[in-house]
Structure formats: structure tokens, C-alpha cells
Amino acid sequence: MGYGLGIFLLALGLILAFAVGDSIGSVDLYTAGLILAGVGVLALVLTVASTMGRRRTGTVATTTHPDGSQTVQERRSTHADPGGI
């Protein structure tokens, strides 16, 4: 899933719900549109949640001592990118 899928489903659902005043057989396009719009919103929310979980930064520093041994330090931090979506 991604932002594109969520926006597509949301737009399609809203078009079916509010711009089309017909039904196909026994299918109510208003209800189908609302369902698609809800699924689109859910896809957008899940995409944002999973993207924010991946926005972790970290640094790894390796120090080589005179005796040949190495020390590895790892720092992890989590923060949201204030300029991105």
C-alpha cells in the first residue's frame, strides 16, 4: 500500500458516492462509494503509520585501539522529519 493507492481509493469512493446518482443492478453506488472512501482513508492512515515507524536514524562509530582491538558504538534515535510527509 502507499499514498497513491489510498488517494485513488478515496477519490474513487467520493466520486461514486457523491457524483454518480445511479445504481448498477442491485448495487447501490452511494454505499459502495462510501466503503471505498473508508478503505482509502484506512490505507492512508496505515501508510503514514508504517512510514513514521521507519524514520529512524542512527550512527555507528568504530574505534580501532593501538592493540588492534575494535570498539563499536551504535546510537539510534527516532524523530519525525518536520518537512516531509
mmCIF file of N, CA, C and O in Angstrom, residues 8-71:
data_model
loop_
_atom_site.group_PDB
_atom_site.id
_atom_site.type_symbol
_atom_site.label_atom_id
_atom_site.label_comp_id
_atom_site.label_asym_id
_atom_site.label_seq_id
_atom_site.Cartn_x
_atom_site.Cartn_y
_atom_site.Cartn_z
ATOM 1 N N PHE A 8 -6.194 7.244 -4.433
ATOM 2 C CA PHE A 8 -7.023 6.737 -5.530
ATOM 3 C C PHE A 8 -8.342 6.173 -5.014
ATOM 4 O O PHE A 8 -9.416 6.497 -5.532
ATOM 5 N N LEU A 9 -8.269 5.326 -3.988
ATOM 6 C CA LEU A 9 -9.498 4.736 -3.452
ATOM 7 C C LEU A 9 -10.402 5.788 -2.831
ATOM 8 O O LEU A 9 -11.635 5.729 -2.971
ATOM 9 N N LEU A 10 -9.813 6.748 -2.149
ATOM 10 C CA LEU A 10 -10.602 7.818 -1.544
ATOM 11 C C LEU A 10 -11.306 8.640 -2.620
ATOM 12 O O LEU A 10 -12.510 8.903 -2.522
ATOM 13 N N ALA A 11 -10.569 9.022 -3.664
ATOM 14 C CA ALA A 11 -11.171 9.813 -4.740
ATOM 15 C C ALA A 11 -12.244 9.023 -5.477
ATOM 16 O O ALA A 11 -13.340 9.541 -5.746
ATOM 17 N N LEU A 12 -11.964 7.771 -5.793
ATOM 18 C CA LEU A 12 -12.950 6.945 -6.486
ATOM 19 C C LEU A 12 -14.215 6.770 -5.647
ATOM 20 O O LEU A 12 -15.333 6.879 -6.156
ATOM 21 N N GLY A 13 -14.022 6.525 -4.371
ATOM 22 C CA GLY A 13 -15.164 6.352 -3.488
ATOM 23 C C GLY A 13 -16.006 7.604 -3.373
ATOM 24 O O GLY A 13 -17.243 7.548 -3.408
ATOM 25 N N LEU A 14 -15.358 8.756 -3.253
ATOM 26 C CA LEU A 14 -16.118 10.003 -3.142
ATOM 27 C C LEU A 14 -16.826 10.341 -4.449
ATOM 28 O O LEU A 14 -17.950 10.873 -4.435
ATOM 29 N N ILE A 15 -16.207 10.029 -5.570
ATOM 30 C CA ILE A 15 -16.875 10.248 -6.860
ATOM 31 C C ILE A 15 -18.103 9.355 -6.978
ATOM 32 O O ILE A 15 -19.178 9.807 -7.376
ATOM 33 N N LEU A 16 -17.952 8.086 -6.629
ATOM 34 C CA LEU A 16 -19.102 7.182 -6.708
ATOM 35 C C LEU A 16 -20.214 7.595 -5.740
ATOM 36 O O LEU A 16 -21.393 7.496 -6.055
ATOM 37 N N ALA A 17 -19.823 8.049 -4.543
ATOM 38 C CA ALA A 17 -20.823 8.384 -3.535
ATOM 39 C C ALA A 17 -21.563 9.674 -3.849
ATOM 40 O O ALA A 17 -22.788 9.750 -3.654
ATOM 41 N N PHE A 18 -20.864 10.687 -4.336
ATOM 42 C CA PHE A 18 -21.497 11.999 -4.452
ATOM 43 C C PHE A 18 -21.696 12.503 -5.873
ATOM 44 O O PHE A 18 -22.503 13.410 -6.088
ATOM 45 N N ALA A 19 -21.019 11.931 -6.857
ATOM 46 C CA ALA A 19 -21.143 12.451 -8.215
ATOM 47 C C ALA A 19 -21.970 11.555 -9.122
ATOM 48 O O ALA A 19 -22.426 12.005 -10.164
ATOM 49 N N VAL A 20 -22.158 10.311 -8.747
ATOM 50 C CA VAL A 20 -22.916 9.391 -9.580
ATOM 51 C C VAL A 20 -24.256 9.146 -8.888
ATOM 52 O O VAL A 20 -24.298 8.692 -7.756
ATOM 53 N N GLY A 21 -25.337 9.456 -9.585
ATOM 54 C CA GLY A 21 -26.659 9.294 -8.992
ATOM 55 C C GLY A 21 -27.416 8.122 -9.576
ATOM 56 O O GLY A 21 -28.615 8.207 -9.781
ATOM 57 N N ASP A 22 -26.751 7.037 -9.827
ATOM 58 C CA ASP A 22 -27.375 5.888 -10.464
ATOM 59 C C ASP A 22 -26.995 4.640 -9.680
ATOM 60 O O ASP A 22 -26.220 4.680 -8.741
ATOM 61 N N SER A 23 -27.582 3.524 -10.071
ATOM 62 C CA SER A 23 -27.199 2.252 -9.467
ATOM 63 C C SER A 23 -27.028 1.236 -10.586
ATOM 64 O O SER A 23 -27.640 1.335 -11.643
ATOM 65 N N ILE A 24 -26.181 0.276 -10.331
ATOM 66 C CA ILE A 24 -25.940 -0.784 -11.305
ATOM 67 C C ILE A 24 -26.604 -2.035 -10.756
ATOM 68 O O ILE A 24 -26.141 -2.616 -9.775
ATOM 69 N N GLY A 25 -27.688 -2.445 -11.388
ATOM 70 C CA GLY A 25 -28.429 -3.612 -10.899
ATOM 71 C C GLY A 25 -28.916 -3.376 -9.486
ATOM 72 O O GLY A 25 -29.618 -2.410 -9.213
ATOM 73 N N SER A 26 -28.519 -4.236 -8.605
ATOM 74 C CA SER A 26 -28.937 -4.084 -7.213
ATOM 75 C C SER A 26 -27.835 -3.487 -6.341
ATOM 76 O O SER A 26 -27.945 -3.470 -5.119
ATOM 77 N N VAL A 27 -26.765 -2.963 -6.976
ATOM 78 C CA VAL A 27 -25.648 -2.375 -6.233
ATOM 79 C C VAL A 27 -25.905 -0.879 -6.060
ATOM 80 O O VAL A 27 -26.076 -0.141 -7.022
ATOM 81 N N ASP A 28 -25.918 -0.444 -4.821
ATOM 82 C CA ASP A 28 -26.082 0.972 -4.516
ATOM 83 C C ASP A 28 -24.700 1.631 -4.582
ATOM 84 O O ASP A 28 -23.823 1.323 -3.774
ATOM 85 N N LEU A 29 -24.504 2.508 -5.560
ATOM 86 C CA LEU A 29 -23.193 3.117 -5.754
ATOM 87 C C LEU A 29 -22.833 4.079 -4.636
ATOM 88 O O LEU A 29 -21.652 4.295 -4.347
ATOM 89 N N TYR A 30 -23.811 4.669 -3.971
ATOM 90 C CA TYR A 30 -23.528 5.545 -2.835
ATOM 91 C C TYR A 30 -22.851 4.766 -1.713
ATOM 92 O O TYR A 30 -21.823 5.179 -1.186
ATOM 93 N N THR A 31 -23.418 3.612 -1.377
ATOM 94 C CA THR A 31 -22.844 2.788 -0.311
ATOM 95 C C THR A 31 -21.482 2.237 -0.727
ATOM 96 O O THR A 31 -20.531 2.246 0.073
ATOM 97 N N ALA A 32 -21.377 1.778 -1.967
ATOM 98 C CA ALA A 32 -20.087 1.270 -2.447
ATOM 99 C C ALA A 32 -19.038 2.377 -2.426
ATOM 100 O O ALA A 32 -17.873 2.141 -2.072
ATOM 101 N N GLY A 33 -19.437 3.583 -2.774
ATOM 102 C CA GLY A 33 -18.515 4.713 -2.739
ATOM 103 C C GLY A 33 -18.043 5.040 -1.336
ATOM 104 O O GLY A 33 -16.871 5.324 -1.108
ATOM 105 N N LEU A 34 -18.963 5.001 -0.390
ATOM 106 C CA LEU A 34 -18.573 5.264 0.997
ATOM 107 C C LEU A 34 -17.623 4.187 1.522
ATOM 108 O O LEU A 34 -16.676 4.485 2.260
ATOM 109 N N ILE A 35 -17.866 2.950 1.142
ATOM 110 C CA ILE A 35 -16.972 1.864 1.561
ATOM 111 C C ILE A 35 -15.580 2.063 0.962
ATOM 112 O O ILE A 35 -14.567 1.940 1.655
ATOM 113 N N LEU A 36 -15.523 2.391 -0.330
ATOM 114 C CA LEU A 36 -14.219 2.630 -0.969
ATOM 115 C C LEU A 36 -13.504 3.831 -0.345
ATOM 116 O O LEU A 36 -12.281 3.803 -0.158
ATOM 117 N N ALA A 37 -14.248 4.877 -0.028
ATOM 118 C CA ALA A 37 -13.635 6.050 0.608
ATOM 119 C C ALA A 37 -13.084 5.682 1.982
ATOM 120 O O ALA A 37 -11.991 6.120 2.364
ATOM 121 N N GLY A 38 -13.809 4.879 2.728
ATOM 122 C CA GLY A 38 -13.329 4.433 4.038
ATOM 123 C C GLY A 38 -12.075 3.591 3.928
ATOM 124 O O GLY A 38 -11.131 3.739 4.717
ATOM 125 N N VAL A 39 -12.040 2.706 2.947
ATOM 126 C CA VAL A 39 -10.850 1.880 2.730
ATOM 127 C C VAL A 39 -9.668 2.759 2.307
ATOM 128 O O VAL A 39 -8.527 2.532 2.726
ATOM 129 N N GLY A 40 -9.932 3.795 1.516
ATOM 130 C CA GLY A 40 -8.881 4.722 1.117
ATOM 131 C C GLY A 40 -8.304 5.479 2.305
ATOM 132 O O GLY A 40 -7.086 5.635 2.417
ATOM 133 N N VAL A 41 -9.168 5.932 3.200
ATOM 134 C CA VAL A 41 -8.696 6.616 4.405
ATOM 135 C C VAL A 41 -7.882 5.661 5.267
ATOM 136 O O VAL A 41 -6.820 6.018 5.798
ATOM 137 N N LEU A 42 -8.347 4.430 5.405
ATOM 138 C CA LEU A 42 -7.616 3.426 6.178
ATOM 139 C C LEU A 42 -6.242 3.158 5.563
ATOM 140 O O LEU A 42 -5.239 3.055 6.277
ATOM 141 N N ALA A 43 -6.167 3.075 4.240
ATOM 142 C CA ALA A 43 -4.887 2.857 3.564
ATOM 143 C C ALA A 43 -3.941 4.027 3.808
ATOM 144 O O ALA A 43 -2.737 3.824 4.048
ATOM 145 N N LEU A 44 -4.463 5.251 3.783
ATOM 146 C CA LEU A 44 -3.616 6.412 4.055
ATOM 147 C C LEU A 44 -3.099 6.409 5.490
ATOM 148 O O LEU A 44 -1.929 6.678 5.744
ATOM 149 N N VAL A 45 -3.963 6.086 6.438
ATOM 150 C CA VAL A 45 -3.559 6.057 7.847
ATOM 151 C C VAL A 45 -2.496 4.982 8.074
ATOM 152 O O VAL A 45 -1.494 5.217 8.757
ATOM 153 N N LEU A 46 -2.691 3.805 7.501
ATOM 154 C CA LEU A 46 -1.708 2.732 7.666
ATOM 155 C C LEU A 46 -0.377 3.074 7.002
ATOM 156 O O LEU A 46 0.689 2.734 7.525
ATOM 157 N N THR A 47 -0.432 3.751 5.872
ATOM 158 C CA THR A 47 0.796 4.155 5.199
ATOM 159 C C THR A 47 1.563 5.176 6.031
ATOM 160 O O THR A 47 2.786 5.069 6.187
ATOM 161 N N VAL A 48 0.854 6.137 6.585
ATOM 162 C CA VAL A 48 1.513 7.139 7.432
ATOM 163 C C VAL A 48 2.115 6.475 8.663
ATOM 164 O O VAL A 48 3.251 6.759 9.051
ATOM 165 N N ALA A 49 1.376 5.566 9.287
ATOM 166 C CA ALA A 49 1.869 4.897 10.494
ATOM 167 C C ALA A 49 3.109 4.053 10.191
ATOM 168 O O ALA A 49 4.071 4.063 10.957
ATOM 169 N N SER A 50 3.104 3.336 9.088
ATOM 170 C CA SER A 50 4.259 2.500 8.776
ATOM 171 C C SER A 50 5.449 3.339 8.335
ATOM 172 O O SER A 50 6.595 2.982 8.599
ATOM 173 N N THR A 51 5.202 4.457 7.674
ATOM 174 C CA THR A 51 6.290 5.331 7.258
ATOM 175 C C THR A 51 6.941 5.997 8.463
ATOM 176 O O THR A 51 8.162 6.104 8.529
ATOM 177 N N MET A 52 6.156 6.419 9.419
ATOM 178 C CA MET A 52 6.710 7.062 10.606
ATOM 179 C C MET A 52 7.522 6.070 11.434
ATOM 180 O O MET A 52 8.477 6.451 12.094
ATOM 181 N N GLY A 53 7.167 4.807 11.406
ATOM 182 C CA GLY A 53 7.924 3.797 12.128
ATOM 183 C C GLY A 53 9.291 3.546 11.528
ATOM 184 O O GLY A 53 10.216 3.137 12.209
ATOM 185 N N ARG A 54 9.445 3.819 10.234
ATOM 186 C CA ARG A 54 10.719 3.583 9.561
ATOM 187 C C ARG A 54 11.651 4.781 9.619
ATOM 188 O O ARG A 54 12.778 4.693 9.203
ATOM 189 N N ARG A 55 11.184 5.894 10.096
ATOM 190 C CA ARG A 55 12.014 7.100 10.118
ATOM 191 C C ARG A 55 12.925 7.098 11.336
ATOM 192 O O ARG A 55 12.812 7.911 12.227
ATOM 193 N N ARG A 56 13.830 6.185 11.342
ATOM 194 C CA ARG A 56 14.807 6.101 12.419
ATOM 195 C C ARG A 56 16.178 6.394 11.845
ATOM 196 O O ARG A 56 16.534 5.937 10.768
ATOM 197 N N THR A 57 16.934 7.150 12.578
ATOM 198 C CA THR A 57 18.292 7.443 12.152
ATOM 199 C C THR A 57 19.255 6.861 13.167
ATOM 200 O O THR A 57 18.918 6.685 14.328
ATOM 201 N N GLY A 58 20.418 6.593 12.720
ATOM 202 C CA GLY A 58 21.403 6.049 13.633
ATOM 203 C C GLY A 58 22.803 6.253 13.104
ATOM 204 O O GLY A 58 23.015 6.483 11.914
ATOM 205 N N THR A 59 23.748 6.197 14.002
ATOM 206 C CA THR A 59 25.145 6.301 13.622
ATOM 207 C C THR A 59 25.909 5.148 14.239
ATOM 208 O O THR A 59 25.585 4.680 15.324
ATOM 209 N N VAL A 60 26.909 4.702 13.525
ATOM 210 C CA VAL A 60 27.782 3.644 14.009
ATOM 211 C C VAL A 60 29.211 4.177 13.929
ATOM 212 O O VAL A 60 29.650 4.645 12.881
ATOM 213 N N ALA A 61 29.919 4.108 15.042
ATOM 214 C CA ALA A 61 31.311 4.554 15.092
ATOM 215 C C ALA A 61 32.188 3.380 15.515
ATOM 216 O O ALA A 61 31.917 2.726 16.517
ATOM 217 N N THR A 62 33.202 3.100 14.722
ATOM 218 C CA THR A 62 34.143 2.032 15.040
ATOM 219 C C THR A 62 35.485 2.664 15.399
ATOM 220 O O THR A 62 36.037 3.448 14.631
ATOM 221 N N THR A 63 35.990 2.313 16.566
ATOM 222 C CA THR A 63 37.273 2.824 17.032
ATOM 223 C C THR A 63 38.267 1.668 17.078
ATOM 224 O O THR A 63 37.990 0.645 17.686
ATOM 225 N N THR A 64 39.418 1.863 16.436
ATOM 226 C CA THR A 64 40.475 0.856 16.467
ATOM 227 C C THR A 64 41.534 1.305 17.480
ATOM 228 O O THR A 64 42.099 2.387 17.365
ATOM 229 N N HIS A 65 41.770 0.476 18.455
ATOM 230 C CA HIS A 65 42.726 0.775 19.520
ATOM 231 C C HIS A 65 44.137 0.369 19.089
ATOM 232 O O HIS A 65 44.314 -0.437 18.167
ATOM 233 N N PRO A 66 45.178 0.916 19.780
ATOM 234 C CA PRO A 66 46.570 0.598 19.403
ATOM 235 C C PRO A 66 46.902 -0.895 19.477
ATOM 236 O O PRO A 66 47.763 -1.377 18.735
ATOM 237 N N ASP A 67 46.181 -1.642 20.321
ATOM 238 C CA ASP A 67 46.474 -3.073 20.423
ATOM 239 C C ASP A 67 45.776 -3.895 19.343
ATOM 240 O O ASP A 67 45.859 -5.112 19.320
ATOM 241 N N GLY A 68 45.035 -3.238 18.437
ATOM 242 C CA GLY A 68 44.370 -3.937 17.342
ATOM 243 C C GLY A 68 42.916 -4.269 17.609
ATOM 244 O O GLY A 68 42.200 -4.686 16.707
ATOM 245 N N SER A 69 42.448 -4.109 18.830
ATOM 246 C CA SER A 69 41.039 -4.392 19.119
ATOM 247 C C SER A 69 40.173 -3.232 18.647
ATOM 248 O O SER A 69 40.653 -2.110 18.468
ATOM 249 N N GLN A 70 38.916 -3.534 18.446
ATOM 250 C CA GLN A 70 37.981 -2.521 17.955
ATOM 251 C C GLN A 70 36.801 -2.396 18.911
ATOM 252 O O GLN A 70 36.362 -3.376 19.499
ATOM 253 N N THR A 71 36.301 -1.178 19.017
ATOM 254 C CA THR A 71 35.100 -0.893 19.789
ATOM 255 C C THR A 71 34.074 -0.296 18.845
ATOM 256 O O THR A 71 34.377 0.627 18.090
#
